[in-house]
JSON list of C-alpha atoms in Angstrom, two decimals:
[
{"chain": "A", "resi": 212, "resn": "MET", "atom": "CA", "xyz": [-3.51, -15.81, 8.40]},
{"chain": "A", "resi": 213, "resn": "ASP", "atom": "CA", "xyz": [-1.93, -17.43, 5.37]},
{"chain": "A", "resi": 214, "resn": "PHE", "atom": "CA", "xyz": [0.61, -15.88, 2.97]},
{"chain": "A", "resi": 215, "resn": "ARG", "atom": "CA", "xyz": [0.73, -17.41, -0.49]},
{"chain": "A", "resi": 216, "resn": "ALA", "atom": "CA", "xyz": [3.20, -16.45, -3.17]},
{"chain": "A", "resi": 217, "resn": "ASN", "atom": "CA", "xyz": [4.64, -18.08, -6.25]},
{"chain": "A", "resi": 218, "resn": "ARG", "atom": "CA", "xyz": [7.90, -18.75, -4.40]},
{"chain": "A", "resi": 219, "resn": "LYS", "atom": "CA", "xyz": [9.03, -19.63, -0.91]},
{"chain": "A", "resi": 220, "resn": "ILE", "atom": "CA", "xyz": [8.54, -16.58, 1.31]},
{"chain": "A", "resi": 221, "resn": "PHE", "atom": "CA", "xyz": [11.11, -17.40, 3.94]},
{"chain": "A", "resi": 222, "resn": "THR", "atom": "CA", "xyz": [14.62, -17.60, 2.53]},
{"chain": "A", "resi": 223, "resn": "ASN", "atom": "CA", "xyz": [18.14, -18.23, 3.74]},
{"chain": "A", "resi": 224, "resn": "PHE", "atom": "CA", "xyz": [19.26, -14.75, 2.71]},
{"chain": "A", "resi": 225, "resn": "THR", "atom": "CA", "xyz": [20.92, -12.51, 5.25]},
{"chain": "A", "resi": 226, "resn": "HIS", "atom": "CA", "xyz": [19.04, -9.46, 6.43]},
{"chain": "A", "resi": 227, "resn": "GLU", "atom": "CA", "xyz": [21.04, -7.21, 4.05]},
{"chain": "A", "resi": 228, "resn": "GLU", "atom": "CA", "xyz": [20.46, -9.56, 1.09]},
{"chain": "A", "resi": 229, "resn": "GLU", "atom": "CA", "xyz": [16.71, -9.59, 1.75]},
{"chain": "A", "resi": 230, "resn": "GLN", "atom": "CA", "xyz": [16.60, -5.78, 1.58]},
{"chain": "A", "resi": 231, "resn": "ARG", "atom": "CA", "xyz": [18.58, -5.77, -1.69]},
{"chain": "A", "resi": 232, "resn": "VAL", "atom": "CA", "xyz": [16.74, -8.63, -3.44]},
{"chain": "A", "resi": 233, "resn": "ASN", "atom": "CA", "xyz": [13.16, -7.82, -2.45]},
{"chain": "A", "resi": 234, "resn": "ILE", "atom": "CA", "xyz": [11.04, -4.82, -3.35]},
{"chain": "A", "resi": 235, "resn": "LEU", "atom": "CA", "xyz": [9.06, -5.43, -0.15]},
{"chain": "A", "resi": 236, "resn": "TYR", "atom": "CA", "xyz": [10.52, -7.07, 2.91]},
{"chain": "A", "resi": 237, "resn": "ALA", "atom": "CA", "xyz": [8.84, -7.29, 6.32]},
{"chain": "A", "resi": 238, "resn": "GLU", "atom": "CA", "xyz": [10.72, -8.80, 9.21]},
{"chain": "A", "resi": 239, "resn": "HIS", "atom": "CA", "xyz": [9.30, -10.19, 12.49]},
{"chain": "A", "resi": 240, "resn": "ILE", "atom": "CA", "xyz": [6.18, -8.01, 12.59]},
{"chain": "A", "resi": 241, "resn": "ASP", "atom": "CA", "xyz": [4.23, -7.99, 15.84]},
{"chain": "A", "resi": 242, "resn": "LYS", "atom": "CA", "xyz": [1.11, -5.91, 16.45]},
{"chain": "A", "resi": 243, "resn": "SER", "atom": "CA", "xyz": [-1.27, -5.98, 19.39]},
{"chain": "A", "resi": 244, "resn": "TYR", "atom": "CA", "xyz": [-3.99, -3.76, 20.81]},
{"chain": "A", "resi": 245, "resn": "LYS", "atom": "CA", "xyz": [-5.09, -3.10, 24.35]},
{"chain": "A", "resi": 246, "resn": "THR", "atom": "CA", "xyz": [-8.71, -4.01, 25.00]},
{"chain": "A", "resi": 247, "resn": "PRO", "atom": "CA", "xyz": [-10.78, -3.97, 28.19]},
{"chain": "A", "resi": 248, "resn": "GLN", "atom": "CA", "xyz": [-10.27, -7.75, 28.29]},
{"chain": "A", "resi": 249, "resn": "GLY", "atom": "CA", "xyz": [-6.46, -7.47, 27.97]},
{"chain": "A", "resi": 250, "resn": "ILE", "atom": "CA", "xyz": [-3.90, -7.53, 25.18]},
{"chain": "A", "resi": 251, "resn": "LEU", "atom": "CA", "xyz": [-5.17, -8.77, 21.81]},
{"chain": "A", "resi": 252, "resn": "GLU", "atom": "CA", "xyz": [-2.32, -10.04, 19.59]},
{"chain": "A", "resi": 253, "resn": "ILE", "atom": "CA", "xyz": [-3.18, -9.40, 15.96]},
{"chain": "A", "resi": 254, "resn": "LEU", "atom": "CA", "xyz": [0.16, -10.21, 14.28]},
{"chain": "A", "resi": 255, "resn": "LYS", "atom": "CA", "xyz": [2.90, -12.32, 15.81]},
{"chain": "A", "resi": 256, "resn": "ASP", "atom": "CA", "xyz": [6.35, -12.70, 14.21]},
{"chain": "A", "resi": 257, "resn": "GLN", "atom": "CA", "xyz": [5.08, -12.28, 10.63]},
{"chain": "A", "resi": 258, "resn": "CYS", "atom": "CA", "xyz": [7.64, -12.11, 7.81]},
{"chain": "A", "resi": 259, "resn": "LEU", "atom": "CA", "xyz": [7.12, -11.43, 4.13]},
{"chain": "A", "resi": 260, "resn": "ALA", "atom": "CA", "xyz": [9.48, -11.02, 1.18]},
{"chain": "A", "resi": 261, "resn": "LEU", "atom": "CA", "xyz": [8.35, -10.11, -2.34]},
{"chain": "A", "resi": 262, "resn": "GLU", "atom": "CA", "xyz": [10.48, -9.54, -5.40]},
{"chain": "A", "resi": 263, "resn": "GLU", "atom": "CA", "xyz": [9.58, -6.92, -8.00]},
{"chain": "A", "resi": 264, "resn": "GLY", "atom": "CA", "xyz": [6.76, -8.16, -10.24]},
{"chain": "A", "resi": 265, "resn": "GLU", "atom": "CA", "xyz": [5.84, -10.96, -7.88]},
{"chain": "A", "resi": 266, "resn": "MET", "atom": "CA", "xyz": [2.25, -11.41, -6.77]},
{"chain": "A", "resi": 267, "resn": "ALA", "atom": "CA", "xyz": [1.04, -12.68, -3.42]},
{"chain": "A", "resi": 268, "resn": "ALA", "atom": "CA", "xyz": [-2.30, -13.26, -1.75]},
{"chain": "A", "resi": 269, "resn": "VAL", "atom": "CA", "xyz": [-3.01, -12.70, 1.91]},
{"chain": "A", "resi": 270, "resn": "MET", "atom": "CA", "xyz": [-5.93, -14.79, 3.05]},
{"chain": "A", "resi": 271, "resn": "GLY", "atom": "CA", "xyz": [-7.69, -15.32, 6.33]},
{"chain": "A", "resi": 272, "resn": "PRO", "atom": "CA", "xyz": [-11.00, -15.03, 8.09]},
{"chain": "A", "resi": 273, "resn": "SER", "atom": "CA", "xyz": [-12.42, -11.72, 9.23]},
{"chain": "A", "resi": 274, "resn": "GLY", "atom": "CA", "xyz": [-10.43, -10.39, 12.16]},
{"chain": "A", "resi": 275, "resn": "SER", "atom": "CA", "xyz": [-7.27, -12.38, 11.40]},
{"chain": "A", "resi": 276, "resn": "GLY", "atom": "CA", "xyz": [-5.09, -9.30, 10.81]},
{"chain": "A", "resi": 277, "resn": "LYS", "atom": "CA", "xyz": [-5.09, -8.82, 7.03]},
{"chain": "A", "resi": 278, "resn": "THR", "atom": "CA", "xyz": [-5.98, -5.13, 7.16]},
{"chain": "A", "resi": 279, "resn": "THR", "atom": "CA", "xyz": [-3.57, -4.55, 10.04]},
{"chain": "A", "resi": 280, "resn": "LEU", "atom": "CA", "xyz": [-0.80, -6.19, 8.02]},
{"chain": "A", "resi": 281, "resn": "PHE", "atom": "CA", "xyz": [-1.49, -4.00, 4.97]},
{"chain": "A", "resi": 282, "resn": "GLN", "atom": "CA", "xyz": [-1.60, -0.89, 7.13]},
{"chain": "A", "resi": 283, "resn": "ILE", "atom": "CA", "xyz": [1.83, -1.79, 8.52]},
{"chain": "A", "resi": 284, "resn": "LEU", "atom": "CA", "xyz": [3.28, -2.76, 5.11]},
{"chain": "A", "resi": 285, "resn": "SER", "atom": "CA", "xyz": [2.19, 0.62, 3.74]},
{"chain": "A", "resi": 286, "resn": "GLY", "atom": "CA", "xyz": [3.36, 2.65, 6.72]},
{"chain": "A", "resi": 287, "resn": "ILE", "atom": "CA", "xyz": [-0.13, 3.76, 7.73]},
{"chain": "A", "resi": 288, "resn": "ASP", "atom": "CA", "xyz": [0.43, 2.03, 11.08]},
{"chain": "A", "resi": 289, "resn": "ILE", "atom": "CA", "xyz": [3.62, 0.96, 12.82]},
{"chain": "A", "resi": 290, "resn": "PRO", "atom": "CA", "xyz": [4.24, -2.44, 14.39]},
{"chain": "A", "resi": 291, "resn": "ASP", "atom": "CA", "xyz": [5.01, -3.07, 18.04]},
{"chain": "A", "resi": 292, "resn": "ARG", "atom": "CA", "xyz": [8.10, -4.90, 16.82]},
{"chain": "A", "resi": 293, "resn": "GLY", "atom": "CA", "xyz": [9.71, -5.47, 13.44]},
{"chain": "A", "resi": 294, "resn": "ASN", "atom": "CA", "xyz": [10.61, -3.51, 10.34]},
{"chain": "A", "resi": 295, "resn": "VAL", "atom": "CA", "xyz": [9.32, -3.02, 6.80]},
{"chain": "A", "resi": 296, "resn": "TRP", "atom": "CA", "xyz": [11.57, -2.18, 3.87]},
{"chain": "A", "resi": 297, "resn": "PHE", "atom": "CA", "xyz": [10.19, -1.00, 0.55]},
{"chain": "A", "resi": 298, "resn": "GLU", "atom": "CA", "xyz": [12.75, -0.56, -2.24]},
{"chain": "A", "resi": 299, "resn": "GLY", "atom": "CA", "xyz": [15.49, -0.70, 0.41]},
{"chain": "A", "resi": 300, "resn": "GLU", "atom": "CA", "xyz": [14.05, 2.05, 2.62]},
{"chain": "A", "resi": 301, "resn": "ASN", "atom": "CA", "xyz": [12.99, 1.23, 6.17]},
{"chain": "A", "resi": 302, "resn": "LEU", "atom": "CA", "xyz": [9.51, 2.70, 6.59]},
{"chain": "A", "resi": 303, "resn": "MET", "atom": "CA", "xyz": [9.74, 2.39, 10.37]},
{"chain": "A", "resi": 304, "resn": "GLU", "atom": "CA", "xyz": [12.63, 4.89, 10.46]},
{"chain": "A", "resi": 305, "resn": "MET", "atom": "CA", "xyz": [10.56, 7.53, 8.66]},
{"chain": "A", "resi": 306, "resn": "THR", "atom": "CA", "xyz": [8.38, 10.15, 10.28]},
{"chain": "A", "resi": 307, "resn": "GLN", "atom": "CA", "xyz": [4.62, 9.92, 9.75]},
{"chain": "A", "resi": 308, "resn": "GLU", "atom": "CA", "xyz": [4.87, 12.73, 7.19]},
{"chain": "A", "resi": 309, "resn": "GLN", "atom": "CA", "xyz": [7.71, 10.97, 5.33]},
{"chain": "A", "resi": 310, "resn": "ARG", "atom": "CA", "xyz": [5.73, 7.71, 5.28]},
{"chain": "A", "resi": 311, "resn": "ALA", "atom": "CA", "xyz": [2.68, 9.52, 3.87]},
{"chain": "A", "resi": 312, "resn": "ASP", "atom": "CA", "xyz": [4.81, 11.12, 1.16]},
{"chain": "A", "resi": 313, "resn": "PHE", "atom": "CA", "xyz": [6.52, 7.79, 0.40]},
{"chain": "A", "resi": 314, "resn": "ARG", "atom": "CA", "xyz": [3.16, 6.00, 0.23]},
{"chain": "A", "resi": 315, "resn": "ARG", "atom": "CA", "xyz": [1.68, 8.64, -2.09]},
{"chain": "A", "resi": 316, "resn": "LYS", "atom": "CA", "xyz": [4.65, 8.39, -4.48]},
{"chain": "A", "resi": 317, "resn": "HIS", "atom": "CA", "xyz": [5.40, 4.66, -4.42]},
{"chain": "A", "resi": 318, "resn": "MET", "atom": "CA", "xyz": [2.35, 2.65, -3.41]},
{"chain": "A", "resi": 319, "resn": "GLY", "atom": "CA", "xyz": [-1.10, 2.09, -4.82]},
{"chain": "A", "resi": 320, "resn": "MET", "atom": "CA", "xyz": [-3.81, 0.67, -2.62]},
{"chain": "A", "resi": 321, "resn": "VAL", "atom": "CA", "xyz": [-7.48, 0.00, -3.08]},
{"chain": "A", "resi": 322, "resn": "PHE", "atom": "CA", "xyz": [-9.19, -0.07, 0.29]},
{"chain": "A", "resi": 323, "resn": "GLN", "atom": "CA", "xyz": [-12.47, -1.81, 1.03]},
{"chain": "A", "resi": 324, "resn": "ASP", "atom": "CA", "xyz": [-14.03, 1.58, 1.75]},
{"chain": "A", "resi": 325, "resn": "PHE", "atom": "CA", "xyz": [-12.22, 3.20, -1.27]},
{"chain": "A", "resi": 326, "resn": "GLN", "atom": "CA", "xyz": [-11.13, 6.32, 0.70]},
{"chain": "A", "resi": 327, "resn": "LEU", "atom": "CA", "xyz": [-12.20, 8.66, -2.11]},
{"chain": "A", "resi": 328, "resn": "LEU", "atom": "CA", "xyz": [-13.56, 12.16, -1.75]},
{"chain": "A", "resi": 329, "resn": "GLU", "atom": "CA", "xyz": [-17.17, 11.80, -2.90]},
{"chain": "A", "resi": 330, "resn": "SER", "atom": "CA", "xyz": [-17.37, 15.53, -3.59]},
{"chain": "A", "resi": 331, "resn": "LEU", "atom": "CA", "xyz": [-14.75, 15.05, -6.34]},
{"chain": "A", "resi": 332, "resn": "ASN", "atom": "CA", "xyz": [-15.32, 13.30, -9.66]},
{"chain": "A", "resi": 333, "resn": "VAL", "atom": "CA", "xyz": [-13.21, 10.39, -10.94]},
{"chain": "A", "resi": 334, "resn": "ARG", "atom": "CA", "xyz": [-10.64, 12.64, -12.64]},
{"chain": "A", "resi": 335, "resn": "GLU", "atom": "CA", "xyz": [-10.27, 14.90, -9.60]},
{"chain": "A", "resi": 336, "resn": "ASN", "atom": "CA", "xyz": [-9.76, 11.91, -7.29]},
{"chain": "A", "resi": 337, "resn": "ILE", "atom": "CA", "xyz": [-7.04, 10.58, -9.61]},
{"chain": "A", "resi": 338, "resn": "LEU", "atom": "CA", "xyz": [-5.39, 14.01, -9.80]},
{"chain": "A", "resi": 339, "resn": "LEU", "atom": "CA", "xyz": [-5.36, 14.59, -6.03]},
{"chain": "A", "resi": 340, "resn": "PRO", "atom": "CA", "xyz": [-1.99, 12.89, -5.31]},
{"chain": "A", "resi": 341, "resn": "LEU", "atom": "CA", "xyz": [-0.40, 14.79, -8.20]},
{"chain": "A", "resi": 342, "resn": "VAL", "atom": "CA", "xyz": [-1.75, 18.08, -6.87]},
{"chain": "A", "resi": 343, "resn": "LEU", "atom": "CA", "xyz": [-0.38, 17.26, -3.41]},
{"chain": "A", "resi": 344, "resn": "ASP", "atom": "CA", "xyz": [3.02, 16.53, -4.99]},
{"chain": "A", "resi": 345, "resn": "GLY", "atom": "CA", "xyz": [3.02, 19.94, -6.70]},
{"chain": "A", "resi": 346, "resn": "VAL", "atom": "CA", "xyz": [3.08, 18.49, -10.23]},
{"chain": "A", "resi": 347, "resn": "GLU", "atom": "CA", "xyz": [2.40, 21.15, -12.88]},
{"chain": "A", "resi": 348, "resn": "ALA", "atom": "CA", "xyz": [-1.14, 21.24, -14.30]},
{"chain": "A", "resi": 349, "resn": "LYS", "atom": "CA", "xyz": [-0.07, 20.26, -17.83]},
{"chain": "A", "resi": 350, "resn": "GLU", "atom": "CA", "xyz": [1.82, 17.22, -16.47]},
{"chain": "A", "resi": 351, "resn": "GLN", "atom": "CA", "xyz": [-1.18, 16.34, -14.27]},
{"chain": "A", "resi": 352, "resn": "ASP", "atom": "CA", "xyz": [-3.48, 16.34, -17.29]},
{"chain": "A", "resi": 353, "resn": "MET", "atom": "CA", "xyz": [-1.07, 14.23, -19.33]},
{"chain": "A", "resi": 354, "resn": "ARG", "atom": "CA", "xyz": [-0.63, 11.63, -16.58]},
{"chain": "A", "resi": 355, "resn": "CYS", "atom": "CA", "xyz": [-4.34, 11.49, -15.80]},
{"chain": "A", "resi": 356, "resn": "GLU", "atom": "CA", "xyz": [-5.29, 11.01, -19.47]},
{"chain": "A", "resi": 357, "resn": "LYS", "atom": "CA", "xyz": [-2.68, 8.26, -19.83]},
{"chain": "A", "resi": 358, "resn": "ILE", "atom": "CA", "xyz": [-3.97, 6.47, -16.73]},
{"chain": "A", "resi": 359, "resn": "MET", "atom": "CA", "xyz": [-7.63, 6.77, -17.69]},
{"chain": "A", "resi": 360, "resn": "ASP", "atom": "CA", "xyz": [-7.34, 6.10, -21.40]},
{"chain": "A", "resi": 361, "resn": "THR", "atom": "CA", "xyz": [-4.33, 3.86, -21.93]},
{"chain": "A", "resi": 362, "resn": "ALA", "atom": "CA", "xyz": [-4.36, 1.81, -18.76]},
{"chain": "A", "resi": 363, "resn": "PHE", "atom": "CA", "xyz": [-8.11, 1.59, -18.23]},
{"chain": "A", "resi": 364, "resn": "GLY", "atom": "CA", "xyz": [-9.70, 2.63, -21.53]},
{"chain": "A", "resi": 365, "resn": "TRP", "atom": "CA", "xyz": [-12.28, 4.78, -19.78]},
{"chain": "A", "resi": 366, "resn": "ALA", "atom": "CA", "xyz": [-11.38, 8.43, -20.40]},
{"chain": "A", "resi": 367, "resn": "GLU", "atom": "CA", "xyz": [-15.10, 9.09, -20.94]},
{"chain": "A", "resi": 368, "resn": "ALA", "atom": "CA", "xyz": [-15.59, 8.55, -17.20]},
{"chain": "A", "resi": 369, "resn": "ALA", "atom": "CA", "xyz": [-13.47, 11.53, -16.18]},
{"chain": "A", "resi": 370, "resn": "ASP", "atom": "CA", "xyz": [-16.42, 13.67, -15.16]},
{"chain": "A", "resi": 371, "resn": "SER", "atom": "CA", "xyz": [-18.40, 10.84, -13.56]},
{"chain": "A", "resi": 372, "resn": "ASN", "atom": "CA", "xyz": [-19.08, 11.02, -9.87]},
{"chain": "A", "resi": 373, "resn": "CYS", "atom": "CA", "xyz": [-17.63, 8.42, -7.52]},
{"chain": "A", "resi": 374, "resn": "LYS", "atom": "CA", "xyz": [-20.95, 7.02, -6.34]},
{"chain": "A", "resi": 375, "resn": "GLY", "atom": "CA", "xyz": [-21.08, 3.58, -7.99]},
{"chain": "A", "resi": 376, "resn": "VAL", "atom": "CA", "xyz": [-18.81, 0.75, -6.87]},
{"chain": "A", "resi": 377, "resn": "ASP", "atom": "CA", "xyz": [-17.45, 0.32, -10.41]},
{"chain": "A", "resi": 378, "resn": "TRP", "atom": "CA", "xyz": [-16.41, 3.99, -10.70]},
{"chain": "A", "resi": 379, "resn": "ARG", "atom": "CA", "xyz": [-14.96, 4.01, -7.18]},
{"chain": "A", "resi": 380, "resn": "THR", "atom": "CA", "xyz": [-12.87, 0.94, -7.96]},
{"chain": "A", "resi": 381, "resn": "LYS", "atom": "CA", "xyz": [-11.58, 2.54, -11.16]},
{"chain": "A", "resi": 382, "resn": "ALA", "atom": "CA", "xyz": [-10.82, 5.85, -9.45]},
{"chain": "A", "resi": 383, "resn": "CYS", "atom": "CA", "xyz": [-8.87, 4.05, -6.70]},
{"chain": "A", "resi": 384, "resn": "SER", "atom": "CA", "xyz": [-6.97, 2.01, -9.26]},
{"chain": "A", "resi": 385, "resn": "GLY", "atom": "CA", "xyz": [-6.13, 5.13, -11.22]},
{"chain": "A", "resi": 386, "resn": "ARG", "atom": "CA", "xyz": [-4.97, 6.99, -8.15]}
]
């Protein structure tokens, strides 16, 4: 797997400086799975540091650990070894419920399989995290309209179903 960013990923900062300077900091991530053939190492001593506003690409062939890395960086999965800090908070010290809440409030992800509820339309899929957070209906409507109209220019799609790839991509982005 290959990490590419517009700056050097590995720095000479101390551990504490890395947490303060970077919005996302992953340190010495290892992940393996038990298989009938033995232990399969997916990630070995992977480190990543990204500052706010910085963009990075994670590239590699199928099966190289890209999805596993993103699942760990988002707190969906936990590593065998290592830690992940997002905005100075160590995700590995949180409970599963705290990580889910943190992810819903602070991270946006578009998965290959979209992870949308097909029984809901675009608007309802975008509103779902706000409903789960207990945001008042008026505030939900305001945020949803802003996302759909201002950010994406597609408020007319609110009642569309999430069947086409284009609408699913937009609904995930809006969520």
